[in-house]
């Protein structure tokens, strides 16, 4: 398959979509957004499929393309985009998440829909730029710019008390990213001093960072690591997450849990690993422990959570703990399984939040806590939720099972203790998800809503197709794990 | 001699324009238009003259006291453009506040003249004169809302403290003269044979202190919030941009005339650096932490500009060893002036009751009342916070890089943390505009085409320079500090 040597459409099309959304009338914003994001997804898959499904690693390596454009010559920054077997997955997931998020219905399509759609496309742009760029300054710009649409989405369409949540989210993320920026500047200033030309390209900085030693290397590493640890988040840095997930409108929650969290995962894989291999090796034990603690602690928090959105938020942290466990094995196999699990987590958490948004849509104004008896009233939606819950607790045959299994398998030789610790998290995961499922699905339907079930209330049409396709992917890739592991 | 006059053309044009504007304002007292147009044409002409033919080499006039170089002409041109933006964008404010108009314009022009000479001066005596020529109109302008007690208070405070600091400057100069027998900056250290007597060091520190007062670096910042709040909003904007830029360039010129390569100055270099370090840390911490407690928008912007002073001092510190330092200060000043001009021009649109001034609460729910105004405010606030795709990111980029190059790692980490604290304040303002419904007490915002245009141009520059800063950085790199 021929791949064009220009990847710039990944960036230009979302921007074009953003501008277009300002010109489209309010009434058709949702249709436009879904249609445009589907189109973009199709293009992305078309472009990435050659890399994703290439039979061998050599072919994949040959197909991975880098596209360069000098952007800021004085600062040594280039628009250096690279699509390879790592970034291709995240780019596809990004486009898919946009489709799911735009497909939700709610206040955001009534109150200022133009702003909402354009923010969504800006998010798509920023994330794509972050996932594709090999230049660290450009990566930072993209990484940081993702906050802007997020802040507004939560702030403008979120529920009450949102301001505090937004501030905490923004300040913690900003603190992390600005320390990363300082680390990056530190590397660049070393470069200036050494007399070499300034270049913030990853390969040039790798050469430089290997020259760092001792405390200096560790501090610079910490700057990068903190940013990504807050973004994922790993456990001591998770305090911003609950309120934001809770109060954000559903599309924003979907975006955050499905793809923004992957930005942290991706950052560690793409930048921290090549930049600081020795320091990572030095800290490996602690990092693995941190990941395992994230799994357990977040699972316990999820079990205690009363609100379904809160529960899913914590479950998200728990699953990402598994992902990070795989990443911190620092082995190619472990990282491949972490990517595999990331894809699974994106699909399943987006699906769960999407289904939850459907529940909320039907019972507007009601607290989700009081939702009972979904099985009787919305059978189709409920079956879909059932499957999603099973995938989330890693039923064998799903992508998540394959991912968690492979992660644990790869982590065991590195640290048996952390692996066993994290393994308990999987058990806890089953406990809280079944609690969630039982609470929402059974019992008498909540009062205040009519017992009458009309056909239109349940999942149907486009939404049903979307949910069905997502579930299909979860199972298809669950059996086709070789797609992820071909390189090894 | 004729050739010398040729070099001075922009300044001569400006001075003639001042006289013409003064004349017009005396003759045509009943209307503000003629004086406004005359002032506008003067600054635009000055800007054209100064940008048109930058000299390839610096020329020293009047026995080396005045330097006509790409830096001094850039400063003059830049200040003229800023003045033009304020003249164009704030006419409606003067009408609304019933400010006695005709004097306003020629005082503003005199301020520009003083500021530009301050940048060009290589002689302490000329620097002092320029400093006073810049300051005296400022004292007057601050008190222009004659019936407002806070405006009077601000003017008095500014005048007394400014006068005292002028005296400190003179004292420092006299010490320097006593130690070296010259006031020519380039000769100060050569005259003293490379050595640094205590008298000379003290004199130098006092002069630096006077400049730090002018740029309101903490702990010499205490006058700033009161003066900024009491002054008419356009004057606040002029102080935040033109006076800050002129003083900073004056300061950096003063520091860089010292030849730190001679062995006798090592201890002195450290002393000077520590003084600047203290000022930078104090400005960053005080500015960003007090900013988040403010309820008045104008006071918030005042503390914001104290924080920006701290960042600029980072650039100054980075400039000691590395050539990149001066570029970073110029980049920061340019970006800061563009966004401040936009913010203060927008602020003049607030129809606040005279007794309270514009409060943050007036911003609530602005997105419903005026989405466009909200967009402009958001651009400026994001830029001040240093978010990507605004010029504010690259200004921070350049000073952080310069400062790290100078070995100030701890200071940069501290500055980064202060950035987060400051970002909270800007985000809070943005949240009020977009995420809240309008409070019942929220004041109205008026519409004025002139200021709208100026704000759009400023926002356009903020975004343009934030996405494609190449030309700006390339241009500013070509401006050497010392010849």
Short mmCIF file of C-alpha atoms in Angstrom, two decimals, chain A residues 24-484:
data_model
loop_
_atom_site.label_atom_id
_atom_site.label_comp_id
_atom_site.label_asym_id
_atom_site.label_seq_id
_atom_site.Cartn_x
_atom_site.Cartn_y
_atom_site.Cartn_z
CA UNK A 24 -22.64 25.62 9.95
CA UNK A 25 -26.07 26.53 11.34
CA UNK A 26 -26.84 25.54 14.92
CA UNK A 27 -29.54 23.05 14.07
CA UNK A 28 -27.36 20.65 12.15
CA UNK A 29 -24.25 20.88 14.30
CA UNK A 30 -24.56 17.37 15.69
CA UNK A 31 -25.08 15.79 12.30
CA UNK A 32 -22.20 17.78 10.90
CA UNK A 33 -19.89 16.87 13.78
CA UNK A 34 -20.67 13.15 13.58
CA UNK A 35 -20.39 13.09 9.83
CA UNK A 36 -17.15 15.05 9.71
CA UNK A 37 -15.52 13.04 12.47
CA UNK A 38 -16.57 9.76 10.82
CA UNK A 39 -15.04 10.94 7.59
CA UNK A 40 -11.88 11.87 9.43
CA UNK A 41 -11.84 8.48 11.13
CA UNK A 42 -12.10 6.76 7.78
CA UNK A 43 -9.21 8.80 6.39
CA UNK A 44 -7.12 8.15 9.47
CA UNK A 45 -7.71 4.43 9.34
CA UNK A 46 -6.92 4.41 5.65
CA UNK A 47 -3.65 6.22 6.24
CA UNK A 48 -2.67 4.22 9.29
CA UNK A 49 -3.80 0.77 8.24
CA UNK A 50 -0.67 0.11 6.25
CA UNK A 51 1.36 0.53 9.39
CA UNK A 52 -1.06 -1.11 11.80
CA UNK A 53 -1.64 -4.26 9.83
CA UNK A 54 1.71 -4.69 8.16
CA UNK A 55 2.75 -8.30 8.45
CA UNK A 56 6.25 -7.90 9.77
CA UNK A 57 8.18 -5.43 11.77
CA UNK A 58 10.51 -4.66 8.87
CA UNK A 59 7.59 -3.69 6.71
CA UNK A 60 6.16 -1.57 9.50
CA UNK A 61 9.49 0.12 9.96
CA UNK A 62 9.69 0.84 6.26
CA UNK A 63 6.20 2.18 6.20
CA UNK A 64 6.60 4.42 9.21
CA UNK A 65 6.84 7.84 7.73
CA UNK A 66 8.33 11.03 8.95
CA UNK A 67 7.32 14.32 7.54
CA UNK A 68 9.32 17.41 8.27
CA UNK A 69 8.67 21.06 7.94
CA UNK A 70 10.85 23.76 9.39
CA UNK A 71 8.62 25.79 11.64
CA UNK A 72 10.69 27.82 14.05
CA UNK A 73 14.21 27.80 12.66
CA UNK A 74 15.56 30.21 15.27
CA UNK A 75 14.41 27.92 18.04
CA UNK A 76 15.43 24.77 16.26
CA UNK A 77 11.89 23.45 16.19
CA UNK A 78 10.52 21.55 13.27
CA UNK A 79 7.07 20.29 12.52
CA UNK A 80 8.37 16.77 12.50
CA UNK A 81 5.53 14.29 12.29
CA UNK A 82 5.98 10.58 12.48
CA UNK A 83 3.45 7.86 12.01
CA UNK A 84 4.71 4.52 13.23
CA UNK A 85 3.29 1.50 14.96
CA UNK A 86 3.02 3.40 18.24
CA UNK A 87 1.55 6.69 17.14
CA UNK A 88 -0.72 5.11 14.52
CA UNK A 89 -2.81 3.43 17.22
CA UNK A 90 -3.24 6.60 19.19
CA UNK A 91 -4.16 8.65 16.15
CA UNK A 92 -6.85 6.17 15.19
CA UNK A 93 -8.15 6.07 18.75
CA UNK A 94 -8.23 9.84 18.78
CA UNK A 95 -10.43 10.00 15.70
CA UNK A 96 -12.66 7.25 17.06
CA UNK A 97 -13.07 9.00 20.40
CA UNK A 98 -14.15 12.15 18.60
CA UNK A 99 -16.89 10.19 16.82
CA UNK A 100 -18.15 8.73 20.08
CA UNK A 101 -18.01 12.03 21.93
CA UNK A 102 -19.82 13.90 19.18
CA UNK A 103 -22.49 11.19 19.10
CA UNK A 104 -23.67 11.94 22.62
CA UNK A 105 -26.72 14.08 22.98
CA UNK A 106 -27.25 16.70 25.59
CA UNK A 107 -27.13 20.30 26.66
CA UNK A 108 -24.02 20.95 24.57
CA UNK A 109 -26.05 20.76 21.40
CA UNK A 110 -28.62 23.19 22.74
CA UNK A 111 -26.45 25.73 24.50
CA UNK A 112 -23.87 27.23 22.17
CA UNK A 113 -23.37 24.20 19.88
CA UNK A 114 -20.97 26.02 17.58
CA UNK A 115 -18.51 26.59 20.39
CA UNK A 116 -18.81 22.98 21.46
CA UNK A 117 -18.18 21.52 18.03
CA UNK A 118 -15.29 23.82 17.28
CA UNK A 119 -13.68 23.03 20.62
CA UNK A 120 -14.05 19.35 19.84
CA UNK A 121 -12.27 19.74 16.53
CA UNK A 122 -9.56 21.82 18.17
CA UNK A 123 -9.07 19.00 20.64
CA UNK A 124 -8.79 16.55 17.78
CA UNK A 125 -6.14 18.78 16.24
CA UNK A 126 -4.16 19.24 19.44
CA UNK A 127 -4.14 15.56 20.27
CA UNK A 128 -3.11 14.57 16.77
CA UNK A 129 -0.27 17.07 16.88
CA UNK A 130 0.84 15.66 20.23
CA UNK A 131 0.65 12.07 19.06
CA UNK A 132 2.53 12.68 15.84
CA UNK A 133 5.21 15.18 16.73
CA UNK A 134 8.75 14.06 17.32
CA UNK A 135 9.85 17.56 18.13
CA UNK A 136 9.59 18.22 21.84
CA UNK A 137 8.76 21.90 21.67
CA UNK A 138 5.97 21.23 19.22
CA UNK A 139 4.85 18.30 21.36
CA UNK A 140 4.74 20.56 24.39
CA UNK A 141 2.71 23.19 22.54
CA UNK A 142 0.21 20.57 21.42
CA UNK A 143 0.14 18.90 24.82
CA UNK A 144 -0.58 22.18 26.51
CA UNK A 145 -3.10 23.41 23.98
CA UNK A 146 -5.28 20.40 24.71
CA UNK A 147 -6.14 21.99 28.05
CA UNK A 148 -7.85 24.92 26.42
CA UNK A 149 -10.84 23.09 24.88
CA UNK A 150 -11.03 20.86 27.93
CA UNK A 151 -11.30 23.76 30.35
CA UNK A 152 -14.08 25.32 28.34
CA UNK A 153 -15.98 22.09 27.84
CA UNK A 154 -16.06 21.37 31.53
CA UNK A 155 -16.54 24.99 32.47
CA UNK A 156 -19.29 25.96 30.07
CA UNK A 157 -21.36 22.77 29.97
CA UNK A 158 -20.42 21.15 33.25
CA UNK A 159 -22.61 20.80 36.30
CA UNK A 160 -22.57 23.10 39.31
CA UNK A 161 -19.39 23.37 41.40
CA UNK A 162 -17.55 22.94 38.13
CA UNK A 163 -15.30 25.96 38.60
CA UNK A 164 -13.36 24.38 41.46
CA UNK A 165 -12.97 21.18 39.51
CA UNK A 166 -11.75 23.05 36.45
CA UNK A 167 -9.24 25.02 38.48
CA UNK A 168 -7.85 21.94 40.16
CA UNK A 169 -7.63 20.09 36.88
CA UNK A 170 -5.96 22.97 35.13
CA UNK A 171 -3.54 23.89 37.88
CA UNK A 172 -2.31 20.37 38.51
CA UNK A 173 -1.89 19.63 34.83
CA UNK A 174 -0.28 22.98 34.23
CA UNK A 175 2.15 22.51 37.10
CA UNK A 176 3.17 19.17 35.65
CA UNK A 177 3.57 20.45 32.16
CA UNK A 178 5.46 23.57 33.08
CA UNK A 179 8.00 21.53 35.03
CA UNK A 180 8.34 19.40 31.93
CA UNK A 181 8.93 22.60 30.00
CA UNK A 182 11.67 23.65 32.39
CA UNK A 183 13.32 20.24 31.99
CA UNK A 184 13.07 20.59 28.25
CA UNK A 185 14.58 24.08 28.38
CA UNK A 186 17.35 22.76 30.56
CA UNK A 187 18.23 20.21 27.89
CA UNK A 188 18.04 22.84 25.19
CA UNK A 189 20.25 25.26 27.07
CA UNK A 190 22.81 22.48 27.50
CA UNK A 191 22.68 22.13 23.77
CA UNK A 192 23.28 25.83 23.27
CA UNK A 193 26.24 25.74 25.62
CA UNK A 194 27.76 22.75 23.91
CA UNK A 195 27.94 24.86 20.79
CA UNK A 196 25.82 22.57 18.65
CA UNK A 197 22.95 24.09 16.75
CA UNK A 198 19.66 24.20 18.64
CA UNK A 199 17.28 21.42 17.77
CA UNK A 200 14.42 20.13 19.85
CA UNK A 201 14.03 17.00 17.75
CA UNK A 202 13.81 13.85 19.84
CA UNK A 203 16.81 12.19 18.22
CA UNK A 204 19.03 15.21 18.90
CA UNK A 205 17.93 15.42 22.49
CA UNK A 206 18.48 11.72 23.05
CA UNK A 207 22.10 12.21 22.11
CA UNK A 208 22.28 15.04 24.61
CA UNK A 209 20.44 13.47 27.53
CA UNK A 210 22.67 10.42 27.49
CA UNK A 211 25.45 12.80 28.45
CA UNK A 212 23.65 13.89 31.61
CA UNK A 213 24.50 12.12 34.78
CA UNK A 214 23.78 11.89 38.45
CA UNK A 215 21.29 14.17 40.13
CA UNK A 216 20.98 16.35 37.05
CA UNK A 217 19.62 13.53 34.92
CA UNK A 218 17.25 12.49 37.68
CA UNK A 219 15.83 15.97 38.14
CA UNK A 220 15.32 16.46 34.43
CA UNK A 221 13.66 13.06 34.27
CA UNK A 222 11.35 13.96 37.16
CA UNK A 223 10.20 17.06 35.31
CA UNK A 224 9.04 14.96 32.38
CA UNK A 225 7.74 12.11 34.48
CA UNK A 226 5.58 14.29 36.76
CA UNK A 227 3.78 15.82 33.81
CA UNK A 228 2.82 12.44 32.44
CA UNK A 229 2.09 10.93 35.85
CA UNK A 230 -0.41 13.71 36.52
CA UNK A 231 -1.92 13.30 33.11
CA UNK A 232 -2.46 9.51 33.33
CA UNK A 233 -2.91 9.80 36.43
CA UNK A 234 -0.86 7.59 38.72
CA UNK A 235 -2.09 7.43 42.26
CA UNK A 236 -0.56 10.16 44.33
CA UNK A 237 -1.37 12.61 41.52
CA UNK A 238 -4.99 11.67 40.91
CA UNK A 239 -6.81 14.12 43.13
CA UNK A 240 -7.95 16.33 40.26
CA UNK A 241 -9.67 13.54 38.41
CA UNK A 242 -12.77 12.67 40.41
CA UNK A 243 -14.45 16.06 40.35
CA UNK A 244 -13.66 16.78 36.75
CA UNK A 245 -14.96 13.44 35.51
CA UNK A 246 -18.00 13.85 37.67
CA UNK A 247 -18.97 17.36 36.72
CA UNK A 248 -17.85 17.39 33.12
CA UNK A 249 -20.41 16.92 30.41
CA UNK A 250 -20.33 13.43 28.96
CA UNK A 251 -18.40 14.15 25.78
CA UNK A 252 -15.65 15.77 27.83
CA UNK A 253 -15.55 12.80 30.18
CA UNK A 254 -15.30 10.48 27.21
CA UNK A 255 -12.47 12.52 25.77
CA UNK A 256 -10.61 12.65 29.04
CA UNK A 257 -10.84 9.02 30.00
CA UNK A 258 -10.53 7.57 26.53
CA UNK A 259 -7.78 9.62 24.98
CA UNK A 260 -6.37 12.40 27.17
CA UNK A 261 -5.16 9.88 29.70
CA UNK A 262 -3.36 8.08 26.85
CA UNK A 263 -1.40 11.23 26.25
CA UNK A 264 0.45 10.46 29.46
CA UNK A 265 1.00 6.85 28.47
CA UNK A 266 2.17 7.89 25.04
CA UNK A 267 4.48 10.54 26.48
CA UNK A 268 6.27 8.00 28.63
CA UNK A 269 6.61 5.51 25.80
CA UNK A 270 7.63 7.99 23.16
CA UNK A 271 9.78 10.47 25.02
CA UNK A 272 10.74 9.40 28.52
CA UNK A 273 11.91 5.91 27.55
CA UNK A 274 14.38 6.95 24.86
CA UNK A 275 15.49 10.08 26.72
CA UNK A 276 16.22 8.56 30.12
CA UNK A 277 16.79 4.81 29.84
CA UNK A 278 19.29 4.71 32.70
CA UNK A 279 17.23 6.82 35.07
CA UNK A 280 14.14 4.76 34.33
CA UNK A 281 16.14 1.64 35.09
CA UNK A 282 17.25 3.22 38.34
CA UNK A 283 13.71 4.09 39.41
CA UNK A 284 12.08 1.02 37.89
CA UNK A 285 11.22 -0.72 41.15
CA UNK A 286 9.53 2.36 42.53
CA UNK A 287 7.65 3.05 39.34
CA UNK A 288 6.32 -0.49 39.11
CA UNK A 289 5.19 -0.22 42.70
CA UNK A 290 3.50 3.10 41.95
CA UNK A 291 1.63 1.50 39.06
CA UNK A 292 0.56 -1.48 41.17
CA UNK A 293 -0.58 0.80 43.97
CA UNK A 294 -2.60 2.79 41.44
CA UNK A 295 -4.37 -0.38 40.40
CA UNK A 296 -5.28 -1.41 43.93
CA UNK A 297 -5.97 1.99 45.46
CA UNK A 298 -8.15 3.21 42.61
CA UNK A 299 -10.03 -0.08 42.61
CA UNK A 300 -10.79 0.32 46.31
CA UNK A 301 -11.92 3.89 45.74
CA UNK A 302 -14.12 2.70 42.90
CA UNK A 303 -15.71 0.13 45.15
CA UNK A 304 -16.63 2.83 47.62
CA UNK A 305 -17.92 5.27 45.00
CA UNK A 306 -21.64 5.96 44.98
CA UNK A 307 -21.98 7.81 41.75
CA UNK A 308 -21.65 5.76 38.57
CA UNK A 309 -19.52 8.41 36.90
CA UNK A 310 -17.20 8.53 39.88
CA UNK A 311 -16.97 4.75 39.88
CA UNK A 312 -16.01 4.66 36.24
CA UNK A 313 -13.50 7.45 36.81
CA UNK A 314 -11.69 5.44 39.46
CA UNK A 315 -11.93 2.28 37.43
CA UNK A 316 -10.23 4.20 34.66
CA UNK A 317 -7.30 5.01 36.95
CA UNK A 318 -7.13 1.40 38.01
CA UNK A 319 -6.94 0.13 34.45
CA UNK A 320 -4.39 2.74 33.51
CA UNK A 321 -2.32 1.43 36.39
CA UNK A 322 -2.12 -1.84 34.50
CA UNK A 323 -1.08 0.02 31.38
CA UNK A 324 1.69 1.82 33.23
CA UNK A 325 2.78 -1.46 34.79
CA UNK A 326 3.32 -2.74 31.28
CA UNK A 327 5.16 0.41 30.25
CA UNK A 328 7.49 0.30 33.25
CA UNK A 329 8.66 -3.22 32.46
CA UNK A 330 10.83 -1.31 29.98
CA UNK A 331 10.75 -4.26 27.62
CA UNK A 332 9.46 -4.17 24.08
CA UNK A 333 7.00 -6.96 24.85
CA UNK A 334 5.68 -5.20 27.91
CA UNK A 335 5.22 -1.94 26.06
CA UNK A 336 3.40 -3.65 23.20
CA UNK A 337 1.01 -5.20 25.68
CA UNK A 338 0.56 -1.82 27.34
CA UNK A 339 -0.42 -0.33 23.99
CA UNK A 340 -2.78 -3.21 23.43
CA UNK A 341 -4.39 -2.61 26.80
CA UNK A 342 -4.59 1.14 26.09
CA UNK A 343 -6.59 0.43 22.97
CA UNK A 344 -8.86 -1.84 24.97
CA UNK A 345 -9.28 0.73 27.70
CA UNK A 346 -10.09 3.48 25.21
CA UNK A 347 -12.76 1.38 23.52
CA UNK A 348 -14.34 0.12 26.71
CA UNK A 349 -14.26 3.32 28.75
CA UNK A 350 -15.59 5.34 25.83
CA UNK A 351 -18.34 2.76 25.44
CA UNK A 352 -19.23 2.76 29.13
CA UNK A 353 -19.39 6.53 29.36
CA UNK A 354 -21.35 6.69 26.13
CA UNK A 355 -23.93 4.25 27.45
CA UNK A 356 -24.07 6.13 30.72
CA UNK A 357 -24.74 9.32 28.79
CA UNK A 358 -27.69 7.59 27.17
CA UNK A 359 -29.03 6.74 30.61
CA UNK A 360 -28.65 10.29 31.76
CA UNK A 361 -30.29 11.60 28.62
CA UNK A 362 -33.40 9.59 29.36
CA UNK A 363 -33.66 10.78 32.90
CA UNK A 364 -32.59 14.34 32.71
CA UNK A 365 -32.45 16.18 35.98
CA UNK A 366 -32.20 12.98 37.97
CA UNK A 367 -29.14 11.97 39.90
CA UNK A 368 -27.65 8.89 38.39
CA UNK A 369 -27.47 7.43 41.88
CA UNK A 370 -31.18 6.84 41.82
CA UNK A 371 -31.16 4.93 38.59
CA UNK A 372 -32.44 1.40 38.98
CA UNK A 373 -34.10 -1.20 36.87
CA UNK A 374 -32.60 -0.39 33.51
CA UNK A 375 -32.97 -3.99 32.42
CA UNK A 376 -36.72 -3.78 32.37
CA UNK A 377 -37.03 -0.45 30.70
CA UNK A 378 -34.22 -0.30 28.16
CA UNK A 379 -33.35 -3.89 27.30
CA UNK A 380 -31.08 -3.15 24.35
CA UNK A 381 -29.11 -0.48 26.17
CA UNK A 382 -28.83 -2.78 29.12
CA UNK A 383 -27.44 -5.66 27.08
CA UNK A 384 -24.85 -3.34 25.63
CA UNK A 385 -23.94 -2.17 29.12
CA UNK A 386 -23.68 -5.80 30.18
CA UNK A 387 -21.18 -6.56 27.47
CA UNK A 388 -19.20 -3.41 28.24
CA UNK A 389 -19.03 -4.32 31.92
CA UNK A 390 -17.81 -7.80 31.04
CA UNK A 391 -15.12 -6.34 28.81
CA UNK A 392 -14.13 -3.96 31.58
CA UNK A 393 -13.65 -6.79 34.06
CA UNK A 394 -11.50 -8.53 31.45
CA UNK A 395 -13.62 -11.41 30.36
CA UNK A 396 -11.41 -13.83 28.44
CA UNK A 397 -11.87 -13.22 24.78
CA UNK A 398 -11.97 -9.46 25.09
CA UNK A 399 -9.13 -7.16 24.22
CA UNK A 400 -8.86 -6.09 27.85
CA UNK A 401 -8.29 -9.66 28.98
CA UNK A 402 -5.53 -10.13 26.46
CA UNK A 403 -4.00 -6.84 27.52
CA UNK A 404 -4.07 -7.39 31.26
CA UNK A 405 -2.90 -10.95 30.89
CA UNK A 406 0.05 -9.99 28.72
CA UNK A 407 0.97 -7.10 30.97
CA UNK A 408 1.01 -9.32 34.02
CA UNK A 409 2.90 -12.01 32.15
CA UNK A 410 5.59 -9.51 31.16
CA UNK A 411 5.73 -7.81 34.51
CA UNK A 412 6.15 -11.00 36.50
CA UNK A 413 9.81 -11.60 35.65
CA UNK A 414 10.61 -7.99 36.49
CA UNK A 415 8.85 -7.76 39.79
CA UNK A 416 6.79 -10.65 41.08
CA UNK A 417 5.60 -8.66 44.07
CA UNK A 418 4.13 -5.81 42.07
CA UNK A 419 2.55 -8.21 39.62
CA UNK A 420 0.76 -10.12 42.34
CA UNK A 421 -0.33 -6.85 43.95
CA UNK A 422 -1.77 -5.63 40.66
CA UNK A 423 -3.37 -9.01 40.09
CA UNK A 424 -5.55 -8.42 43.11
CA UNK A 425 -6.72 -5.27 41.40
CA UNK A 426 -8.27 -7.37 38.67
CA UNK A 427 -10.34 -9.20 41.28
CA UNK A 428 -11.43 -5.94 42.85
CA UNK A 429 -12.30 -4.72 39.37
CA UNK A 430 -14.80 -7.51 39.01
CA UNK A 431 -16.26 -6.63 42.39
CA UNK A 432 -16.94 -2.97 41.74
CA UNK A 433 -18.10 -3.40 38.17
CA UNK A 434 -20.62 -6.02 39.20
CA UNK A 435 -21.81 -3.75 41.96
CA UNK A 436 -22.24 -0.97 39.42
CA UNK A 437 -24.06 -3.28 37.07
CA UNK A 438 -26.36 -4.63 39.74
CA UNK A 439 -27.22 -1.21 41.07
CA UNK A 440 -28.07 0.22 37.67
CA UNK A 441 -29.63 -2.80 36.07
CA UNK A 442 -31.92 -4.38 38.57
CA UNK A 443 -34.45 -3.45 41.17
CA UNK A 444 -37.60 -1.52 40.59
CA UNK A 445 -37.33 1.23 38.04
CA UNK A 446 -36.80 4.52 39.79
CA UNK A 447 -39.84 6.56 40.61
CA UNK A 448 -40.62 9.73 38.80
CA UNK A 449 -40.30 8.21 35.36
CA UNK A 450 -43.01 6.54 33.40
CA UNK A 451 -43.13 2.80 33.23
CA UNK A 452 -44.09 3.04 29.60
CA UNK A 453 -41.28 2.00 27.34
CA UNK A 454 -41.53 3.36 23.88
CA UNK A 455 -39.39 1.99 21.14
CA UNK A 456 -37.62 5.26 20.55
CA UNK A 457 -36.34 5.45 24.11
CA UNK A 458 -33.98 2.54 23.77
CA UNK A 459 -30.80 2.46 21.79
CA UNK A 460 -31.47 2.49 18.12
CA UNK A 461 -30.32 3.58 14.71
CA UNK A 462 -26.90 5.13 14.50
CA UNK A 463 -26.17 4.80 18.18
CA UNK A 464 -26.89 1.10 18.12
CA UNK A 465 -24.58 0.61 15.15
CA UNK A 466 -21.84 2.58 16.89
CA UNK A 467 -22.13 0.56 20.09
CA UNK A 468 -22.25 -2.68 18.13
CA UNK A 469 -19.14 -1.83 16.16
CA UNK A 470 -17.24 -0.91 19.32
CA UNK A 471 -18.18 -4.20 20.96
CA UNK A 472 -17.19 -6.03 17.82
CA UNK A 473 -13.76 -4.40 17.93
CA UNK A 474 -13.27 -5.34 21.56
CA UNK A 475 -13.84 -9.00 20.76
CA UNK A 476 -12.17 -9.04 17.36
CA UNK A 477 -8.90 -7.63 18.67
CA UNK A 478 -9.23 -9.84 21.72
CA UNK A 479 -8.61 -12.77 19.42
CA UNK A 480 -6.30 -10.98 17.01
CA UNK A 481 -3.68 -9.82 19.48
CA UNK A 482 -0.99 -10.63 16.96
CA UNK A 483 -1.75 -7.29 15.35
CA UNK A 484 -0.15 -5.59 18.34
#
